[in-house]
């Protein structure tokens, strides 16, 4: 009798355990939480920046930034930073040393090399097919290129705030913050104040891909679509774009022929994980694409890093609603208005943590 009772309870325990495991697996699959991104496997580390504002090169943890807003990762793991309020482009090498690649530190406009060049409010950056840095030089209303040998040149924009399509150096921008490059080398621009997505064609002209000057929240094709302060974007190899439509608290998709749809968010400002438009964001300003089709978003006013799965499910992978600068377990970490984001070759996620004047990294394991 005792053995029967013991076996009954053992079998019941196994059944309950199996049922619980199946329930957990169901929710992980349904809500897009893969094993590789489940806490506590993800960790946040500070890779550069003391937390104090300033422009100081040198050892990573004593170096200083001033409201860094954009990051890009070279093939060898070098980290490039758009240091917005310092009006500079910075570099973090593989040993963690910070140096200044371009910009005198003073706001202004000048093509040139090293400290002889001048930028004004470089916001977001992207690498082109040659490894050169494309810059949304927002307060100069220009798109710039920084070559690997340190030469800064102007690609597009005449320096006047306005709206004009056409020849590159006669074109006008409202406030070009976001830049992205596709597999053909085409450059795309998030023109924030004009509420437009624009591109530089292979023929060397600036054209509209989506939006038409006035803010709104409308899906559609080309100029029939509406954005509200789109700040950043990422391009896939085929020219498909994903846009951090900050003023709409939404992530939008733009096809190569200009069809705009909503991927997630947009109903209202807030914080909620979920699928598609049921999810809520608060001023998302940075976006990057992983190799598996997932998107990663700096949800700036929520001080969080969010993930959008290839099926449109939004989840939180790092940060909390409370500002801070805590490293460690990703879901116990904290940020202060993170704005720039990029994915390294190994899948590590790099963050320009603007309010903390730091560059942070999210990775598997504490490394």
mmCIF file of C-alpha atoms in Angstrom:
data_model
loop_
_atom_site.group_PDB
_atom_site.id
_atom_site.type_symbol
_atom_site.label_atom_id
_atom_site.label_comp_id
_atom_site.label_asym_id
_atom_site.label_seq_id
_atom_site.Cartn_x
_atom_site.Cartn_y
_atom_site.Cartn_z
ATOM 1 C CA UNK A 1 0.000 0.000 0.000
ATOM 2 C CA UNK A 2 2.818 2.405 0.895
ATOM 3 C CA UNK A 3 4.537 1.715 -2.437
ATOM 4 C CA UNK A 4 1.293 2.398 -4.336
ATOM 5 C CA UNK A 5 0.805 5.699 -2.500
ATOM 6 C CA UNK A 6 4.459 6.633 -3.074
ATOM 7 C CA UNK A 7 4.240 5.791 -6.779
ATOM 8 C CA UNK A 8 1.000 7.759 -7.063
ATOM 9 C CA UNK A 9 2.600 10.894 -5.670
ATOM 10 C CA UNK A 10 5.749 10.424 -7.773
ATOM 11 C CA UNK A 11 3.718 10.027 -10.934
ATOM 12 C CA UNK A 12 1.553 13.013 -10.017
ATOM 13 C CA UNK A 13 4.630 15.137 -9.403
ATOM 14 C CA UNK A 14 6.068 14.135 -12.785
ATOM 15 C CA UNK A 15 2.794 14.929 -14.519
ATOM 16 C CA UNK A 16 2.569 18.330 -12.842
ATOM 17 C CA UNK A 17 6.216 19.092 -13.652
ATOM 18 C CA UNK A 18 5.729 18.121 -17.280
ATOM 19 C CA UNK A 19 2.565 20.217 -17.490
ATOM 20 C CA UNK A 20 4.368 23.235 -16.008
ATOM 21 C CA UNK A 21 7.238 22.825 -18.482
ATOM 22 C CA UNK A 22 4.816 22.669 -21.392
ATOM 23 C CA UNK A 23 3.060 25.817 -20.159
ATOM 24 C CA UNK A 24 6.393 27.655 -19.891
ATOM 25 C CA UNK A 25 7.411 26.538 -23.385
ATOM 26 C CA UNK A 26 4.031 27.633 -24.735
ATOM 27 C CA UNK A 27 4.417 31.149 -23.348
ATOM 28 C CA UNK A 28 8.033 31.423 -24.523
ATOM 29 C CA UNK A 29 7.048 30.507 -28.058
ATOM 30 C CA UNK A 30 3.841 32.551 -28.039
ATOM 31 C CA UNK A 31 5.387 35.698 -26.655
ATOM 32 C CA UNK A 32 8.724 35.553 -28.459
ATOM 33 C CA UNK A 33 11.085 34.929 -25.567
ATOM 34 C CA UNK A 34 13.872 32.713 -26.923
ATOM 35 C CA UNK A 35 16.213 30.914 -24.554
ATOM 36 C CA UNK A 36 19.145 33.066 -25.684
ATOM 37 C CA UNK A 37 17.472 36.307 -24.552
ATOM 38 C CA UNK A 38 15.930 35.137 -21.305
ATOM 39 C CA UNK A 39 17.227 36.743 -18.095
ATOM 40 C CA UNK A 40 19.503 36.151 -16.293
ATOM 41 C CA UNK A 41 21.647 35.247 -19.326
ATOM 42 C CA UNK A 42 21.889 38.832 -20.560
ATOM 43 C CA UNK A 43 24.226 41.232 -18.799
ATOM 44 C CA UNK A 44 24.903 44.950 -19.149
ATOM 45 C CA UNK A 45 28.407 46.381 -18.861
ATOM 46 C CA UNK A 46 29.797 49.881 -19.262
ATOM 47 C CA UNK A 47 32.556 49.806 -21.869
ATOM 48 C CA UNK A 48 33.444 53.510 -21.916
ATOM 49 C CA UNK A 49 32.625 56.743 -20.135
ATOM 50 C CA UNK A 50 33.121 57.898 -16.566
ATOM 51 C CA UNK A 51 29.594 59.285 -16.372
ATOM 52 C CA UNK A 52 30.821 62.884 -16.243
ATOM 53 C CA UNK A 53 30.212 65.104 -19.254
ATOM 54 C CA UNK A 54 33.169 66.369 -21.214
ATOM 55 C CA UNK A 55 35.528 65.491 -24.034
ATOM 56 C CA UNK A 56 38.371 63.390 -22.656
ATOM 57 C CA UNK A 57 40.211 60.684 -24.584
ATOM 58 C CA UNK A 58 42.097 57.821 -23.011
ATOM 59 C CA UNK A 59 41.289 54.793 -20.894
ATOM 60 C CA UNK A 60 37.680 53.748 -21.344
ATOM 61 C CA UNK A 61 36.391 54.208 -17.809
ATOM 62 C CA UNK A 62 38.016 57.643 -17.367
ATOM 63 C CA UNK A 63 37.144 58.944 -20.836
ATOM 64 C CA UNK A 64 34.299 61.448 -21.114
ATOM 65 C CA UNK A 65 31.474 61.956 -23.563
ATOM 66 C CA UNK A 66 28.806 64.637 -23.735
ATOM 67 C CA UNK A 67 25.372 63.273 -24.656
ATOM 68 C CA UNK A 68 26.454 60.513 -27.059
ATOM 69 C CA UNK A 69 23.566 59.663 -29.401
ATOM 70 C CA UNK A 70 24.780 57.246 -32.068
ATOM 71 C CA UNK A 71 26.895 54.087 -32.257
ATOM 72 C CA UNK A 72 28.164 51.921 -35.100
ATOM 73 C CA UNK A 73 30.313 48.787 -34.948
ATOM 74 C CA UNK A 74 33.141 47.997 -37.360
ATOM 75 C CA UNK A 75 33.759 44.501 -38.660
ATOM 76 C CA UNK A 76 36.675 44.122 -36.264
ATOM 77 C CA UNK A 77 34.613 45.202 -33.232
ATOM 78 C CA UNK A 78 35.754 48.836 -33.126
ATOM 79 C CA UNK A 79 33.003 51.053 -31.725
ATOM 80 C CA UNK A 80 32.316 54.443 -33.308
ATOM 81 C CA UNK A 81 30.316 57.066 -31.419
ATOM 82 C CA UNK A 82 28.448 60.196 -32.473
ATOM 83 C CA UNK A 83 29.224 62.469 -29.533
ATOM 84 C CA UNK A 84 26.414 64.945 -30.105
ATOM 85 C CA UNK A 85 27.105 67.762 -27.648
ATOM 86 C CA UNK A 86 30.864 67.551 -28.172
ATOM 87 C CA UNK A 87 30.346 67.911 -31.954
ATOM 88 C CA UNK A 88 32.756 65.039 -32.496
ATOM 89 C CA UNK A 89 33.040 61.483 -33.784
ATOM 90 C CA UNK A 90 34.814 59.258 -31.277
ATOM 91 C CA UNK A 91 36.301 55.775 -31.428
ATOM 92 C CA UNK A 92 36.659 52.980 -28.860
ATOM 93 C CA UNK A 93 39.337 50.499 -29.932
ATOM 94 C CA UNK A 94 39.542 46.808 -29.047
ATOM 95 C CA UNK A 95 41.629 47.596 -25.955
ATOM 96 C CA UNK A 96 39.004 50.028 -24.690
ATOM 97 C CA UNK A 97 40.921 53.201 -25.465
ATOM 98 C CA UNK A 98 38.834 56.212 -26.519
ATOM 99 C CA UNK A 99 40.110 58.649 -29.148
ATOM 100 C CA UNK A 100 38.635 61.462 -31.236
ATOM 101 C CA UNK A 101 38.444 60.841 -34.974
ATOM 102 C CA UNK A 102 36.910 64.093 -36.182
ATOM 103 C CA UNK A 103 35.750 67.438 -34.902
ATOM 104 C CA UNK A 104 37.371 70.308 -33.083
ATOM 105 C CA UNK A 105 34.848 70.220 -30.252
ATOM 106 C CA UNK A 106 33.388 73.548 -31.327
ATOM 107 C CA UNK A 107 30.080 73.718 -33.160
ATOM 108 C CA UNK A 108 30.538 74.714 -36.779
ATOM 109 C CA UNK A 109 30.987 73.530 -40.318
ATOM 110 C CA UNK A 110 34.241 72.641 -42.017
ATOM 111 C CA UNK A 111 35.342 69.688 -44.092
ATOM 112 C CA UNK A 112 38.816 68.501 -43.273
ATOM 113 C CA UNK A 113 40.816 66.041 -41.249
ATOM 114 C CA UNK A 114 40.861 65.354 -37.514
ATOM 115 C CA UNK A 115 40.491 68.420 -35.325
ATOM 116 C CA UNK A 116 40.581 70.622 -38.429
ATOM 117 C CA UNK A 117 37.068 69.453 -39.308
ATOM 118 C CA UNK A 118 33.928 70.802 -37.669
ATOM 119 C CA UNK A 119 30.516 69.261 -37.002
ATOM 120 C CA UNK A 120 27.427 70.568 -35.287
ATOM 121 C CA UNK A 121 25.165 68.138 -33.533
ATOM 122 C CA UNK A 122 26.165 64.821 -35.155
ATOM 123 C CA UNK A 123 23.205 62.673 -34.168
ATOM 124 C CA UNK A 124 23.255 59.206 -35.722
ATOM 125 C CA UNK A 125 25.875 57.311 -37.688
ATOM 126 C CA UNK A 126 26.056 54.260 -39.947
ATOM 127 C CA UNK A 127 28.839 52.474 -41.777
ATOM 128 C CA UNK A 128 28.775 52.261 -45.554
ATOM 129 C CA UNK A 129 30.036 49.376 -47.680
ATOM 130 C CA UNK A 130 33.611 50.703 -47.501
ATOM 131 C CA UNK A 131 33.571 51.021 -43.721
ATOM 132 C CA UNK A 132 33.351 54.819 -43.902
ATOM 133 C CA UNK A 133 31.123 56.565 -41.356
ATOM 134 C CA UNK A 134 27.971 58.269 -42.648
ATOM 135 C CA UNK A 135 26.820 61.043 -40.304
ATOM 136 C CA UNK A 136 23.526 62.797 -39.807
ATOM 137 C CA UNK A 137 25.049 66.201 -39.025
ATOM 138 C CA UNK A 138 21.743 67.522 -37.790
ATOM 139 C CA UNK A 139 22.440 71.138 -36.832
ATOM 140 C CA UNK A 140 24.431 71.673 -40.002
ATOM 141 C CA UNK A 141 21.486 70.282 -42.018
ATOM 142 C CA UNK A 142 23.928 68.088 -43.899
ATOM 143 C CA UNK A 143 24.907 64.473 -44.447
ATOM 144 C CA UNK A 144 28.646 63.937 -43.999
ATOM 145 C CA UNK A 145 31.107 61.123 -44.649
ATOM 146 C CA UNK A 146 34.148 60.324 -42.517
ATOM 147 C CA UNK A 147 36.582 58.127 -44.416
ATOM 148 C CA UNK A 148 38.800 55.539 -42.803
ATOM 149 C CA UNK A 149 41.798 57.856 -43.115
ATOM 150 C CA UNK A 150 39.973 60.546 -41.117
ATOM 151 C CA UNK A 151 38.858 62.892 -43.899
ATOM 152 C CA UNK A 152 35.460 64.496 -43.318
ATOM 153 C CA UNK A 153 33.509 65.531 -46.426
ATOM 154 C CA UNK A 154 29.969 66.641 -47.199
ATOM 155 C CA UNK A 155 27.702 64.280 -49.143
ATOM 156 C CA UNK A 156 24.452 66.244 -49.238
ATOM 157 C CA UNK A 157 22.878 69.456 -47.994
ATOM 158 C CA UNK A 158 23.638 73.115 -48.593
ATOM 159 C CA UNK A 159 23.626 74.058 -44.917
ATOM 160 C CA UNK A 160 20.251 75.817 -44.918
ATOM 161 C CA UNK A 161 17.304 74.422 -43.015
ATOM 162 C CA UNK A 162 14.489 73.826 -45.474
ATOM 163 C CA UNK A 163 13.097 71.393 -47.978
ATOM 164 C CA UNK A 164 14.547 70.815 -51.390
ATOM 165 C CA UNK A 165 15.033 67.592 -53.314
ATOM 166 C CA UNK A 166 17.424 67.118 -56.189
ATOM 167 C CA UNK A 167 21.158 67.564 -56.595
ATOM 168 C CA UNK A 168 23.080 66.582 -53.488
ATOM 169 C CA UNK A 169 24.789 69.820 -52.537
ATOM 170 C CA UNK A 170 21.742 71.924 -53.403
ATOM 171 C CA UNK A 171 19.361 69.757 -51.347
ATOM 172 C CA UNK A 172 17.903 71.065 -48.098
ATOM 173 C CA UNK A 173 16.981 69.178 -44.947
ATOM 174 C CA UNK A 174 14.791 70.062 -41.980
ATOM 175 C CA UNK A 175 16.829 68.269 -39.315
ATOM 176 C CA UNK A 176 18.554 65.094 -40.553
ATOM 177 C CA UNK A 177 19.075 62.916 -37.500
ATOM 178 C CA UNK A 178 18.989 59.284 -38.661
ATOM 179 C CA UNK A 179 21.086 57.637 -41.367
ATOM 180 C CA UNK A 180 21.221 54.080 -42.699
ATOM 181 C CA UNK A 181 22.894 52.256 -45.588
ATOM 182 C CA UNK A 182 21.516 49.235 -47.455
ATOM 183 C CA UNK A 183 23.276 46.402 -49.278
ATOM 184 C CA UNK A 184 23.645 48.473 -52.446
ATOM 185 C CA UNK A 185 25.206 51.400 -50.616
ATOM 186 C CA UNK A 186 22.091 53.589 -50.855
ATOM 187 C CA UNK A 187 21.872 56.120 -48.008
ATOM 188 C CA UNK A 188 18.566 56.745 -46.210
ATOM 189 C CA UNK A 189 17.797 59.706 -43.956
ATOM 190 C CA UNK A 190 15.298 60.311 -41.177
ATOM 191 C CA UNK A 191 14.518 64.000 -41.635
ATOM 192 C CA UNK A 192 12.992 64.689 -38.264
ATOM 193 C CA UNK A 193 11.526 68.198 -38.577
ATOM 194 C CA UNK A 194 10.094 67.487 -42.009
ATOM 195 C CA UNK A 195 8.569 64.225 -40.739
ATOM 196 C CA UNK A 196 10.006 62.452 -43.779
ATOM 197 C CA UNK A 197 12.124 59.509 -44.799
ATOM 198 C CA UNK A 198 14.397 60.529 -47.664
ATOM 199 C CA UNK A 199 17.083 58.773 -49.641
ATOM 200 C CA UNK A 200 20.069 59.511 -51.807
ATOM 201 C CA UNK A 201 19.638 57.663 -55.076
ATOM 202 C CA UNK A 202 22.343 55.896 -57.037
ATOM 203 C CA UNK A 203 22.103 58.776 -59.511
ATOM 204 C CA UNK A 204 23.078 61.258 -56.800
ATOM 205 C CA UNK A 205 19.781 62.939 -56.016
ATOM 206 C CA UNK A 206 17.836 63.444 -52.790
ATOM 207 C CA UNK A 207 14.237 62.188 -53.004
ATOM 208 C CA UNK A 208 11.314 61.459 -50.660
ATOM 209 C CA UNK A 209 10.612 57.840 -49.815
ATOM 210 C CA UNK A 210 7.810 58.455 -47.306
ATOM 211 C CA UNK A 211 6.049 61.330 -45.553
ATOM 212 C CA UNK A 212 5.240 64.820 -46.745
ATOM 213 C CA UNK A 213 6.259 67.581 -44.397
ATOM 214 C CA UNK A 214 3.386 67.526 -41.910
ATOM 215 C CA UNK A 215 3.232 65.327 -38.830
ATOM 216 C CA UNK A 216 0.654 62.590 -38.451
ATOM 217 C CA UNK A 217 0.189 58.874 -38.061
ATOM 218 C CA UNK A 218 -0.938 57.412 -41.374
ATOM 219 C CA UNK A 219 0.091 54.220 -43.145
ATOM 220 C CA UNK A 220 0.255 54.375 -46.919
ATOM 221 C CA UNK A 221 2.617 54.798 -49.834
ATOM 222 C CA UNK A 222 5.134 57.570 -50.318
ATOM 223 C CA UNK A 223 3.853 61.077 -49.666
ATOM 224 C CA UNK A 224 0.479 59.737 -48.487
ATOM 225 C CA UNK A 225 2.100 58.293 -45.362
ATOM 226 C CA UNK A 226 2.661 60.406 -42.256
ATOM 227 C CA UNK A 227 5.342 60.303 -39.569
ATOM 228 C CA UNK A 228 5.854 62.344 -36.429
ATOM 229 C CA UNK A 229 9.467 63.235 -35.629
ATOM 230 C CA UNK A 230 11.154 60.123 -37.046
ATOM 231 C CA UNK A 231 14.583 60.160 -35.442
ATOM 232 C CA UNK A 232 16.381 56.967 -36.437
ATOM 233 C CA UNK A 233 16.178 54.155 -38.946
ATOM 234 C CA UNK A 234 17.906 50.943 -39.951
ATOM 235 C CA UNK A 235 18.178 49.465 -43.445
ATOM 236 C CA UNK A 236 18.179 45.798 -44.350
ATOM 237 C CA UNK A 237 20.290 44.542 -47.238
ATOM 238 C CA UNK A 238 17.331 44.712 -49.645
ATOM 239 C CA UNK A 239 16.488 48.322 -48.787
ATOM 240 C CA UNK A 240 13.621 47.583 -46.399
ATOM 241 C CA UNK A 241 13.664 50.181 -43.608
ATOM 242 C CA UNK A 242 12.506 50.162 -40.013
ATOM 243 C CA UNK A 243 11.975 53.578 -38.462
ATOM 244 C CA UNK A 244 11.882 54.787 -34.871
ATOM 245 C CA UNK A 245 8.902 57.109 -35.319
ATOM 246 C CA UNK A 246 9.513 58.878 -32.035
ATOM 247 C CA UNK A 247 6.612 61.317 -31.898
ATOM 248 C CA UNK A 248 4.150 58.533 -32.686
ATOM 249 C CA UNK A 249 5.746 56.185 -30.137
ATOM 250 C CA UNK A 250 5.808 53.603 -32.913
ATOM 251 C CA UNK A 251 8.094 51.458 -35.004
ATOM 252 C CA UNK A 252 7.271 51.708 -38.711
ATOM 253 C CA UNK A 253 8.324 49.701 -41.750
ATOM 254 C CA UNK A 254 9.053 51.204 -45.166
ATOM 255 C CA UNK A 255 9.400 48.914 -48.175
ATOM 256 C CA UNK A 256 11.858 49.749 -50.973
ATOM 257 C CA UNK A 257 8.978 51.184 -53.031
ATOM 258 C CA UNK A 258 7.819 53.424 -50.170
ATOM 259 C CA UNK A 259 4.907 51.528 -48.605
ATOM 260 C CA UNK A 260 4.681 52.475 -44.921
ATOM 261 C CA UNK A 261 3.109 50.185 -42.299
ATOM 262 C CA UNK A 262 3.212 49.997 -38.499
ATOM 263 C CA UNK A 263 5.174 47.182 -36.871
ATOM 264 C CA UNK A 264 4.558 47.970 -33.196
ATOM 265 C CA UNK A 265 3.240 50.674 -30.889
ATOM 266 C CA UNK A 266 1.519 53.865 -31.958
ATOM 267 C CA UNK A 267 -1.726 53.776 -29.988
ATOM 268 C CA UNK A 268 -0.438 56.030 -27.226
ATOM 269 C CA UNK A 269 2.593 56.819 -25.102
ATOM 270 C CA UNK A 270 3.346 54.327 -22.343
ATOM 271 C CA UNK A 271 5.011 51.069 -21.449
ATOM 272 C CA UNK A 272 3.609 47.654 -22.247
ATOM 273 C CA UNK A 273 5.024 44.513 -23.790
ATOM 274 C CA UNK A 274 2.795 42.692 -26.245
ATOM 275 C CA UNK A 275 2.220 42.122 -29.915
ATOM 276 C CA UNK A 276 2.157 44.758 -32.619
ATOM 277 C CA UNK A 277 0.093 47.841 -31.891
ATOM 278 C CA UNK A 278 -0.893 46.504 -28.452
ATOM 279 C CA UNK A 279 2.659 47.223 -27.259
ATOM 280 C CA UNK A 280 3.468 50.702 -25.948
ATOM 281 C CA UNK A 281 6.626 52.798 -26.255
ATOM 282 C CA UNK A 282 7.662 56.202 -24.956
ATOM 283 C CA UNK A 283 9.742 58.206 -27.443
ATOM 284 C CA UNK A 284 11.755 55.416 -29.116
ATOM 285 C CA UNK A 285 14.854 56.968 -30.678
ATOM 286 C CA UNK A 286 17.270 54.215 -31.675
ATOM 287 C CA UNK A 287 16.771 51.061 -33.728
ATOM 288 C CA UNK A 288 18.953 48.189 -34.933
ATOM 289 C CA UNK A 289 18.310 44.911 -36.728
ATOM 290 C CA UNK A 290 19.641 41.509 -35.682
ATOM 291 C CA UNK A 291 20.642 38.794 -38.110
ATOM 292 C CA UNK A 292 17.621 36.649 -37.204
ATOM 293 C CA UNK A 293 15.075 39.313 -38.152
ATOM 294 C CA UNK A 294 14.570 40.730 -34.666
ATOM 295 C CA UNK A 295 14.646 44.468 -34.062
ATOM 296 C CA UNK A 296 16.147 46.175 -31.018
ATOM 297 C CA UNK A 297 14.900 49.566 -29.890
ATOM 298 C CA UNK A 298 16.082 52.241 -27.467
ATOM 299 C CA UNK A 299 12.829 53.115 -25.703
ATOM 300 C CA UNK A 300 14.301 56.347 -24.469
ATOM 301 C CA UNK A 301 11.754 57.882 -22.110
ATOM 302 C CA UNK A 302 11.119 54.448 -20.587
ATOM 303 C CA UNK A 303 14.890 54.001 -20.058
ATOM 304 C CA UNK A 304 14.665 50.530 -21.566
ATOM 305 C CA UNK A 305 15.919 48.398 -24.400
ATOM 306 C CA UNK A 306 13.099 46.553 -26.151
ATOM 307 C CA UNK A 307 13.078 43.671 -28.609
ATOM 308 C CA UNK A 308 10.601 43.138 -31.440
ATOM 309 C CA UNK A 309 10.608 39.558 -32.669
ATOM 310 C CA UNK A 310 10.218 38.665 -36.326
ATOM 311 C CA UNK A 311 6.558 37.901 -35.511
ATOM 312 C CA UNK A 312 5.985 41.387 -34.064
ATOM 313 C CA UNK A 313 6.084 40.518 -30.357
ATOM 314 C CA UNK A 314 7.596 43.261 -28.172
ATOM 315 C CA UNK A 315 9.482 42.319 -25.007
ATOM 316 C CA UNK A 316 11.822 44.137 -22.629
ATOM 317 C CA UNK A 317 15.392 42.841 -22.543
ATOM 318 C CA UNK A 318 17.152 45.444 -20.372
ATOM 319 C CA UNK A 319 16.548 48.445 -18.149
ATOM 320 C CA UNK A 320 13.756 49.639 -15.915
ATOM 321 C CA UNK A 321 11.395 52.590 -15.782
ATOM 322 C CA UNK A 322 13.691 54.246 -13.241
ATOM 323 C CA UNK A 323 16.740 56.153 -14.479
ATOM 324 C CA UNK A 324 20.117 54.907 -13.345
ATOM 325 C CA UNK A 325 23.476 53.504 -14.448
ATOM 326 C CA UNK A 326 23.404 50.037 -12.984
ATOM 327 C CA UNK A 327 25.344 47.256 -14.721
ATOM 328 C CA UNK A 328 24.756 43.538 -14.267
ATOM 329 C CA UNK A 329 21.719 41.366 -14.878
ATOM 330 C CA UNK A 330 19.962 43.022 -17.809
ATOM 331 C CA UNK A 331 16.478 43.195 -16.301
ATOM 332 C CA UNK A 332 17.917 44.722 -13.123
ATOM 333 C CA UNK A 333 20.119 47.173 -14.996
ATOM 334 C CA UNK A 334 19.269 50.817 -15.547
ATOM 335 C CA UNK A 335 19.799 53.453 -18.226
ATOM 336 C CA UNK A 336 19.221 57.176 -18.564
ATOM 337 C CA UNK A 337 17.566 58.100 -21.873
ATOM 338 C CA UNK A 338 19.421 55.646 -24.141
ATOM 339 C CA UNK A 339 19.264 56.810 -27.756
ATOM 340 C CA UNK A 340 21.761 54.983 -30.001
ATOM 341 C CA UNK A 341 21.957 51.248 -30.637
ATOM 342 C CA UNK A 342 23.972 48.890 -32.838
ATOM 343 C CA UNK A 343 24.568 45.141 -33.083
ATOM 344 C CA UNK A 344 28.087 43.708 -33.217
ATOM 345 C CA UNK A 345 29.200 40.721 -35.284
ATOM 346 C CA UNK A 346 28.912 38.412 -32.257
ATOM 347 C CA UNK A 347 25.394 39.615 -31.478
ATOM 348 C CA UNK A 348 26.376 41.962 -28.656
ATOM 349 C CA UNK A 349 24.185 45.063 -28.384
ATOM 350 C CA UNK A 350 25.885 48.438 -27.963
ATOM 351 C CA UNK A 351 24.026 51.398 -26.483
ATOM 352 C CA UNK A 352 24.705 55.128 -26.482
ATOM 353 C CA UNK A 353 23.380 55.859 -22.991
ATOM 354 C CA UNK A 354 22.980 59.596 -23.493
ATOM 355 C CA UNK A 355 21.883 60.725 -20.051
ATOM 356 C CA UNK A 356 24.706 58.803 -18.398
ATOM 357 C CA UNK A 357 27.366 59.913 -20.924
ATOM 358 C CA UNK A 358 28.366 56.274 -21.280
ATOM 359 C CA UNK A 359 28.599 53.544 -23.887
ATOM 360 C CA UNK A 360 27.079 50.313 -22.620
ATOM 361 C CA UNK A 361 27.037 46.742 -23.921
ATOM 362 C CA UNK A 362 24.433 44.009 -23.546
ATOM 363 C CA UNK A 363 25.836 40.539 -24.019
ATOM 364 C CA UNK A 364 25.333 36.890 -23.146
ATOM 365 C CA UNK A 365 27.227 36.209 -19.983
ATOM 366 C CA UNK A 366 29.243 38.706 -17.961
ATOM 367 C CA UNK A 367 31.882 39.610 -20.543
#
